[in-house]
PDB file of C-alpha atoms in Angstrom:
ATOM      1  CA  UNK M  30      12.302  92.997   5.362  1.00 36.00           C
ATOM      2  CA  UNK M  31       9.880  89.945   6.459  1.00 38.00           C
ATOM      3  CA  UNK M  32      12.462  87.557   6.481  1.00 47.00           C
ATOM      4  CA  UNK M  33      15.555  88.222   7.878  1.00 51.00           C
ATOM      5  CA  UNK M  34      17.825  85.677   6.537  1.00 85.00           C
ATOM      6  CA  UNK M  35      17.120  86.752   2.983  1.00 92.00           C
ATOM      7  CA  UNK M  36      19.378  89.620   1.656  1.00 96.00           C
ATOM      8  CA  UNK M  37      19.246  92.659  -0.850  1.00 98.00           C
ATOM      9  CA  UNK M  38      22.456  93.091  -3.219  1.00 98.00           C
ATOM     10  CA  UNK M  39      23.070  95.537  -5.658  1.00 98.00           C
ATOM     11  CA  UNK M  40      25.844  95.724  -7.972  1.00 98.00           C
ATOM     12  CA  UNK M  41      27.118  99.184  -9.119  1.00 98.00           C
ATOM     13  CA  UNK M  42      29.674 100.843 -11.356  1.00 97.00           C
ATOM     14  CA  UNK M  43      30.173 103.189 -14.136  1.00 96.00           C
ATOM     15  CA  UNK M  44      29.916 101.920 -17.727  1.00 93.00           C
ATOM     16  CA  UNK M  45      32.495  99.236 -19.240  1.00 92.00           C
ATOM     17  CA  UNK M  46      33.230  98.019 -15.712  1.00 95.00           C
ATOM     18  CA  UNK M  47      31.746  94.420 -16.610  1.00 94.00           C
ATOM     19  CA  UNK M  48      28.668  94.876 -14.688  1.00 95.00           C
ATOM     20  CA  UNK M  49      26.431  92.893 -16.991  1.00 93.00           C
ATOM     21  CA  UNK M  50      29.421  89.846 -16.755  1.00 95.00           C
ATOM     22  CA  UNK M  51      29.565  90.348 -13.312  1.00 96.00           C
ATOM     23  CA  UNK M  52      25.845  90.189 -12.364  1.00 96.00           C
ATOM     24  CA  UNK M  53      25.659  87.025 -14.624  1.00 96.00           C
ATOM     25  CA  UNK M  54      28.541  85.437 -12.219  1.00 97.00           C
ATOM     26  CA  UNK M  55      26.669  86.241  -9.145  1.00 97.00           C
ATOM     27  CA  UNK M  56      23.590  84.681 -10.693  1.00 97.00           C
ATOM     28  CA  UNK M  57      25.416  81.528 -11.248  1.00 97.00           C
ATOM     29  CA  UNK M  58      26.335  81.518  -7.901  1.00 97.00           C
ATOM     30  CA  UNK M  59      23.264  81.383  -5.962  1.00 96.00           C
ATOM     31  CA  UNK M  60      21.610  79.227  -8.811  1.00 97.00           C
ATOM     32  CA  UNK M  61      24.694  76.410  -7.730  1.00 96.00           C
ATOM     33  CA  UNK M  62      23.517  76.778  -4.332  1.00 95.00           C
ATOM     34  CA  UNK M  63      19.920  76.624  -4.803  1.00 95.00           C
ATOM     35  CA  UNK M  64      19.181  79.815  -3.113  1.00 96.00           C
ATOM     36  CA  UNK M  65      15.686  81.404  -4.331  1.00 97.00           C
ATOM     37  CA  UNK M  66      16.479  84.793  -5.624  1.00 97.00           C
ATOM     38  CA  UNK M  67      14.861  87.403  -7.975  1.00 98.00           C
ATOM     39  CA  UNK M  68      17.281  89.083 -10.637  1.00 98.00           C
ATOM     40  CA  UNK M  69      16.069  92.751 -11.509  1.00 98.00           C
ATOM     41  CA  UNK M  70      17.465  96.043 -12.602  1.00 98.00           C
ATOM     42  CA  UNK M  71      17.325  99.677 -12.550  1.00 98.00           C
ATOM     43  CA  UNK M  72      15.745 101.895 -13.883  1.00 98.00           C
ATOM     44  CA  UNK M  73      13.498  99.511 -14.724  1.00 98.00           C
ATOM     45  CA  UNK M  74      12.199  96.038 -13.555  1.00 98.00           C
ATOM     46  CA  UNK M  75       8.644  96.371 -14.191  1.00 98.00           C
ATOM     47  CA  UNK M  76       6.759  97.156 -17.305  1.00 98.00           C
ATOM     48  CA  UNK M  77       5.907 100.643 -16.407  1.00 98.00           C
ATOM     49  CA  UNK M  78       9.505 101.170 -14.952  1.00 98.00           C
ATOM     50  CA  UNK M  79      10.880  99.935 -18.603  1.00 98.00           C
ATOM     51  CA  UNK M  80       9.096 102.487 -20.114  1.00 98.00           C
ATOM     52  CA  UNK M  81      10.761 105.120 -18.123  1.00 98.00           C
ATOM     53  CA  UNK M  82      13.899 103.904 -18.503  1.00 98.00           C
ATOM     54  CA  UNK M  83      13.572 104.186 -22.062  1.00 98.00           C
ATOM     55  CA  UNK M  84      12.338 107.662 -21.553  1.00 97.00           C
ATOM     56  CA  UNK M  85      15.932 108.432 -19.811  1.00 98.00           C
ATOM     57  CA  UNK M  86      18.307 106.532 -21.745  1.00 97.00           C
ATOM     58  CA  UNK M  87      17.138 107.945 -25.197  1.00 97.00           C
ATOM     59  CA  UNK M  88      18.147 111.260 -26.816  1.00 96.00           C
ATOM     60  CA  UNK M  89      15.489 113.655 -27.402  1.00 96.00           C
ATOM     61  CA  UNK M  90      15.385 116.979 -29.256  1.00 96.00           C
ATOM     62  CA  UNK M  91      14.516 118.510 -25.759  1.00 96.00           C
ATOM     63  CA  UNK M  92      16.844 118.689 -23.048  1.00 95.00           C
ATOM     64  CA  UNK M  93      15.675 116.575 -20.215  1.00 97.00           C
ATOM     65  CA  UNK M  94      16.393 118.582 -17.329  1.00 98.00           C
ATOM     66  CA  UNK M  95      18.275 117.260 -14.351  1.00 98.00           C
ATOM     67  CA  UNK M  96      15.505 117.718 -11.663  1.00 98.00           C
ATOM     68  CA  UNK M  97      13.178 116.016 -13.621  1.00 98.00           C
ATOM     69  CA  UNK M  98      15.450 113.138 -14.819  1.00 98.00           C
ATOM     70  CA  UNK M  99      15.967 112.586 -10.696  1.00 98.00           C
ATOM     71  CA  UNK M 100      12.278 112.623 -10.378  1.00 98.00           C
ATOM     72  CA  UNK M 101      11.860 109.941 -13.444  1.00 98.00           C
ATOM     73  CA  UNK M 102      14.394 107.608 -11.359  1.00 98.00           C
ATOM     74  CA  UNK M 103      12.313 107.453  -8.662  1.00 98.00           C
ATOM     75  CA  UNK M 104       9.107 107.369  -9.837  1.00 98.00           C
ATOM     76  CA  UNK M 105      10.703 103.995 -11.676  1.00 98.00           C
ATOM     77  CA  UNK M 106      12.017 103.228  -8.309  1.00 98.00           C
ATOM     78  CA  UNK M 107       8.715 103.371  -6.489  1.00 98.00           C
ATOM     79  CA  UNK M 108       7.042 101.264  -8.969  1.00 98.00           C
ATOM     80  CA  UNK M 109      10.109  98.804  -8.953  1.00 98.00           C
ATOM     81  CA  UNK M 110       9.981  98.600  -4.797  1.00 98.00           C
ATOM     82  CA  UNK M 111       6.482  98.264  -4.693  1.00 98.00           C
ATOM     83  CA  UNK M 112       6.091  95.384  -7.980  1.00 98.00           C
ATOM     84  CA  UNK M 113       9.291  93.515  -7.360  1.00 98.00           C
ATOM     85  CA  UNK M 114      11.807  94.217  -4.624  1.00 98.00           C
ATOM     86  CA  UNK M 115       9.358  94.145  -1.488  1.00 98.00           C
ATOM     87  CA  UNK M 116       7.459  91.406  -2.775  1.00 98.00           C
ATOM     88  CA  UNK M 117      10.346  89.475  -3.598  1.00 98.00           C
ATOM     89  CA  UNK M 118      11.892  89.935   0.162  1.00 98.00           C
ATOM     90  CA  UNK M 119       8.395  89.332   1.694  1.00 97.00           C
ATOM     91  CA  UNK M 120       8.511  86.050  -0.168  1.00 97.00           C
ATOM     92  CA  UNK M 121      11.551  84.647   1.250  1.00 97.00           C
ATOM     93  CA  UNK M 122      13.665  85.274  -1.874  1.00 97.00           C
ATOM     94  CA  UNK M 123      17.298  87.153  -2.149  1.00 98.00           C
ATOM     95  CA  UNK M 124      16.887  90.071  -4.324  1.00 98.00           C
ATOM     96  CA  UNK M 125      20.047  91.053  -7.076  1.00 98.00           C
ATOM     97  CA  UNK M 126      19.837  94.362  -8.472  1.00 98.00           C
ATOM     98  CA  UNK M 127      21.871  95.895 -11.077  1.00 98.00           C
ATOM     99  CA  UNK M 128      22.191  99.421  -9.900  1.00 98.00           C
ATOM    100  CA  UNK M 129      19.702 101.368  -7.313  1.00 98.00           C
ATOM    101  CA  UNK M 130      20.181 104.474  -5.366  1.00 98.00           C
ATOM    102  CA  UNK M 131      23.758 104.683  -5.271  1.00 98.00           C
ATOM    103  CA  UNK M 132      23.712 105.282  -8.906  1.00 98.00           C
ATOM    104  CA  UNK M 133      21.352 108.151  -8.052  1.00 98.00           C
ATOM    105  CA  UNK M 134      23.705 109.659  -5.427  1.00 98.00           C
ATOM    106  CA  UNK M 135      26.534 109.097  -8.170  1.00 98.00           C
ATOM    107  CA  UNK M 136      25.071 110.142 -11.174  1.00 98.00           C
ATOM    108  CA  UNK M 137      22.179 112.680 -10.730  1.00 98.00           C
ATOM    109  CA  UNK M 138      23.551 113.876  -6.874  1.00 98.00           C
ATOM    110  CA  UNK M 139      27.289 114.259  -8.139  1.00 98.00           C
ATOM    111  CA  UNK M 140      27.417 113.761 -11.741  1.00 98.00           C
ATOM    112  CA  UNK M 141      24.367 116.335 -12.387  1.00 98.00           C
ATOM    113  CA  UNK M 142      25.520 118.282  -9.453  1.00 98.00           C
ATOM    114  CA  UNK M 143      21.964 118.317  -7.940  1.00 98.00           C
ATOM    115  CA  UNK M 144      23.546 117.647  -4.712  1.00 98.00           C
ATOM    116  CA  UNK M 145      22.894 114.823  -2.158  1.00 97.00           C
ATOM    117  CA  UNK M 146      20.360 116.141  -0.129  1.00 98.00           C
ATOM    118  CA  UNK M 147      17.736 115.862  -3.395  1.00 98.00           C
ATOM    119  CA  UNK M 148      18.298 112.615  -3.351  1.00 98.00           C
ATOM    120  CA  UNK M 149      18.519 111.724   0.383  1.00 98.00           C
ATOM    121  CA  UNK M 150      14.913 113.193   0.390  1.00 98.00           C
ATOM    122  CA  UNK M 151      13.200 111.286  -2.287  1.00 98.00           C
ATOM    123  CA  UNK M 152      15.371 108.221  -0.839  1.00 98.00           C
ATOM    124  CA  UNK M 153      13.584 108.552   2.390  1.00 98.00           C
ATOM    125  CA  UNK M 154       9.956 109.201   0.964  1.00 98.00           C
ATOM    126  CA  UNK M 155      10.266 106.242  -1.529  1.00 98.00           C
ATOM    127  CA  UNK M 156      12.233 103.833   0.042  1.00 98.00           C
ATOM    128  CA  UNK M 157      11.215 104.434   3.677  1.00 96.00           C
ATOM    129  CA  UNK M 158      13.535 101.865   5.645  1.00 95.00           C
ATOM    130  CA  UNK M 159      14.510  99.774   2.463  1.00 98.00           C
ATOM    131  CA  UNK M 160      18.514  99.622   1.878  1.00 97.00           C
ATOM    132  CA  UNK M 161      20.533  96.875   0.508  1.00 98.00           C
ATOM    133  CA  UNK M 162      22.683  94.646   2.659  1.00 97.00           C
ATOM    134  CA  UNK M 163      25.494  94.430   0.295  1.00 98.00           C
ATOM    135  CA  UNK M 164      26.286  96.750  -2.437  1.00 98.00           C
ATOM    136  CA  UNK M 165      29.319  95.852  -4.762  1.00 98.00           C
ATOM    137  CA  UNK M 166      30.951  98.332  -6.694  1.00 98.00           C
ATOM    138  CA  UNK M 167      32.761  97.514  -9.809  1.00 98.00           C
ATOM    139  CA  UNK M 168      35.441 100.319  -9.934  1.00 98.00           C
ATOM    140  CA  UNK M 169      37.388 101.299 -13.157  1.00 98.00           C
ATOM    141  CA  UNK M 170      39.455 104.409 -13.920  1.00 98.00           C
ATOM    142  CA  UNK M 171      37.733 106.754 -16.245  1.00 97.00           C
ATOM    143  CA  UNK M 172      39.864 106.401 -19.157  1.00 97.00           C
ATOM    144  CA  UNK M 173      39.553 103.105 -18.872  1.00 96.00           C
ATOM    145  CA  UNK M 174      35.749 102.990 -18.470  1.00 96.00           C
ATOM    146  CA  UNK M 175      35.566 105.143 -21.946  1.00 95.00           C
ATOM    147  CA  UNK M 176      37.990 102.952 -23.796  1.00 95.00           C
ATOM    148  CA  UNK M 177      35.753 100.003 -23.112  1.00 94.00           C
ATOM    149  CA  UNK M 178      32.237 101.665 -24.220  1.00 93.00           C
ATOM    150  CA  UNK M 179      33.878 102.712 -27.499  1.00 91.00           C
ATOM    151  CA  UNK M 180      35.427  99.508 -28.074  1.00 91.00           C
ATOM    152  CA  UNK M 181      31.859  97.658 -27.468  1.00 88.00           C
ATOM    153  CA  UNK M 182      30.483  99.613 -30.310  1.00 85.00           C
ATOM    154  CA  UNK M 183      26.909 100.729 -30.779  1.00 88.00           C
ATOM    155  CA  UNK M 184      24.810 103.752 -30.230  1.00 91.00           C
ATOM    156  CA  UNK M 185      25.633 105.715 -27.077  1.00 94.00           C
ATOM    157  CA  UNK M 186      22.842 106.288 -24.596  1.00 95.00           C
ATOM    158  CA  UNK M 187      22.314 109.839 -22.877  1.00 96.00           C
ATOM    159  CA  UNK M 188      24.659 109.008 -20.109  1.00 96.00           C
ATOM    160  CA  UNK M 189      27.329 107.393 -22.153  1.00 95.00           C
ATOM    161  CA  UNK M 190      27.812 110.473 -24.107  1.00 94.00           C
ATOM    162  CA  UNK M 191      28.929 112.696 -21.011  1.00 96.00           C
ATOM    163  CA  UNK M 192      32.336 114.001 -20.688  1.00 96.00           C
ATOM    164  CA  UNK M 193      35.021 112.544 -18.614  1.00 97.00           C
ATOM    165  CA  UNK M 194      34.250 115.219 -15.916  1.00 98.00           C
ATOM    166  CA  UNK M 195      30.567 113.818 -15.382  1.00 98.00           C
ATOM    167  CA  UNK M 196      32.299 110.538 -14.775  1.00 98.00           C
ATOM    168  CA  UNK M 197      35.110 111.423 -12.552  1.00 98.00           C
ATOM    169  CA  UNK M 198      32.634 112.995 -10.408  1.00 98.00           C
ATOM    170  CA  UNK M 199      30.568 109.868 -10.585  1.00 98.00           C
ATOM    171  CA  UNK M 200      33.543 107.529  -9.832  1.00 98.00           C
ATOM    172  CA  UNK M 201      34.398 109.926  -6.890  1.00 98.00           C
ATOM    173  CA  UNK M 202      30.846 109.787  -5.424  1.00 98.00           C
ATOM    174  CA  UNK M 203      30.866 106.061  -5.523  1.00 98.00           C
ATOM    175  CA  UNK M 204      34.314 105.701  -3.611  1.00 98.00           C
ATOM    176  CA  UNK M 205      33.032 108.459  -1.143  1.00 98.00           C
ATOM    177  CA  UNK M 206      29.907 106.525  -0.314  1.00 98.00           C
ATOM    178  CA  UNK M 207      32.039 102.994  -0.132  1.00 98.00           C
ATOM    179  CA  UNK M 208      34.564 104.613   2.316  1.00 97.00           C
ATOM    180  CA  UNK M 209      32.017 106.041   4.230  1.00 96.00           C
ATOM    181  CA  UNK M 210      30.087 102.699   5.096  1.00 96.00           C
ATOM    182  CA  UNK M 211      32.635 100.033   4.697  1.00 95.00           C
ATOM    183  CA  UNK M 212      30.410  97.369   6.297  1.00 95.00           C
ATOM    184  CA  UNK M 213      27.629  97.534   3.343  1.00 96.00           C
ATOM    185  CA  UNK M 214      30.090  98.448   0.389  1.00 98.00           C
ATOM    186  CA  UNK M 215      32.273  96.081  -1.287  1.00 98.00           C
ATOM    187  CA  UNK M 216      34.669  98.159  -3.837  1.00 98.00           C
ATOM    188  CA  UNK M 217      36.354  95.968  -6.530  1.00 98.00           C
ATOM    189  CA  UNK M 218      38.971  96.891  -8.909  1.00 98.00           C
ATOM    190  CA  UNK M 219      37.435  96.039 -11.949  1.00 97.00           C
ATOM    191  CA  UNK M 220      40.380  96.966 -14.077  1.00 97.00           C
ATOM    192  CA  UNK M 221      41.924  93.400 -13.085  1.00 96.00           C
ATOM    193  CA  UNK M 222      41.650  90.537 -15.177  1.00 96.00           C
ATOM    194  CA  UNK M 223      38.110  89.302 -14.995  1.00 96.00           C
ATOM    195  CA  UNK M 224      39.193  85.980 -12.839  1.00 97.00           C
ATOM    196  CA  UNK M 225      40.835  88.208 -10.346  1.00 98.00           C
ATOM    197  CA  UNK M 226      37.517  89.969 -10.207  1.00 97.00           C
ATOM    198  CA  UNK M 227      35.133  87.015 -10.129  1.00 97.00           C
ATOM    199  CA  UNK M 228      37.674  85.458  -7.318  1.00 98.00           C
ATOM    200  CA  UNK M 229      36.851  88.819  -5.230  1.00 97.00           C
ATOM    201  CA  UNK M 230      33.235  88.396  -5.757  1.00 97.00           C
ATOM    202  CA  UNK M 231      32.981  84.697  -4.607  1.00 97.00           C
ATOM    203  CA  UNK M 232      34.797  85.387  -1.790  1.00 97.00           C
ATOM    204  CA  UNK M 233      32.582  88.521  -0.729  1.00 97.00           C
ATOM    205  CA  UNK M 234      29.445  86.303  -1.685  1.00 96.00           C
ATOM    206  CA  UNK M 235      30.784  83.114   0.229  1.00 95.00           C
ATOM    207  CA  UNK M 236      31.224  85.617   3.615  1.00 94.00           C
ATOM    208  CA  UNK M 237      27.426  87.001   3.036  1.00 93.00           C
ATOM    209  CA  UNK M 238      26.014  83.372   3.208  1.00 91.00           C
ATOM    210  CA  UNK M 239      28.359  82.590   6.417  1.00 85.00           C
TER     211      UNK M 239
END
């Protein structure tokens, strides 16, 4: 990063973990303190990357091969880093991103059972030295995740229709990554009432600013 005082924050979690609600809370936190930031998401964040996002989430008559899915995600990420993330950090803005490469390790590496080595190879090639300074993982049990998605209603995307075994592998992967590098990850029990979740978030963000 050009400016060592800026931070790259990512927010992770399975469907139904409350990412959208808590992302809004994080954005409000920075707005109230007058800190310049860019809020973005993956896959997506640019015109081209958003088109790849739609391709990844939509249902198709042709099955999308797991390796093709992985390559599309990193294609979107390469564009996103070049056009949004790096320019914002270089301009002295913090970056808050809804999902990043931890999601790829969880969903494609473990959920799709491609393994971490393929993800790591592409990570090094696409990201070079770029890594989040803080990754917040909103954790919920698989059964609660499914119940919340069902309660939300609407058409399910390609990932939301996966079975409980898939999502258990995803959840386990998030836990393993958090356990392996506790200095970068903050794992929050998102099955708690929202006020408790956001109280934990507040403490994490305040410590980051300190």
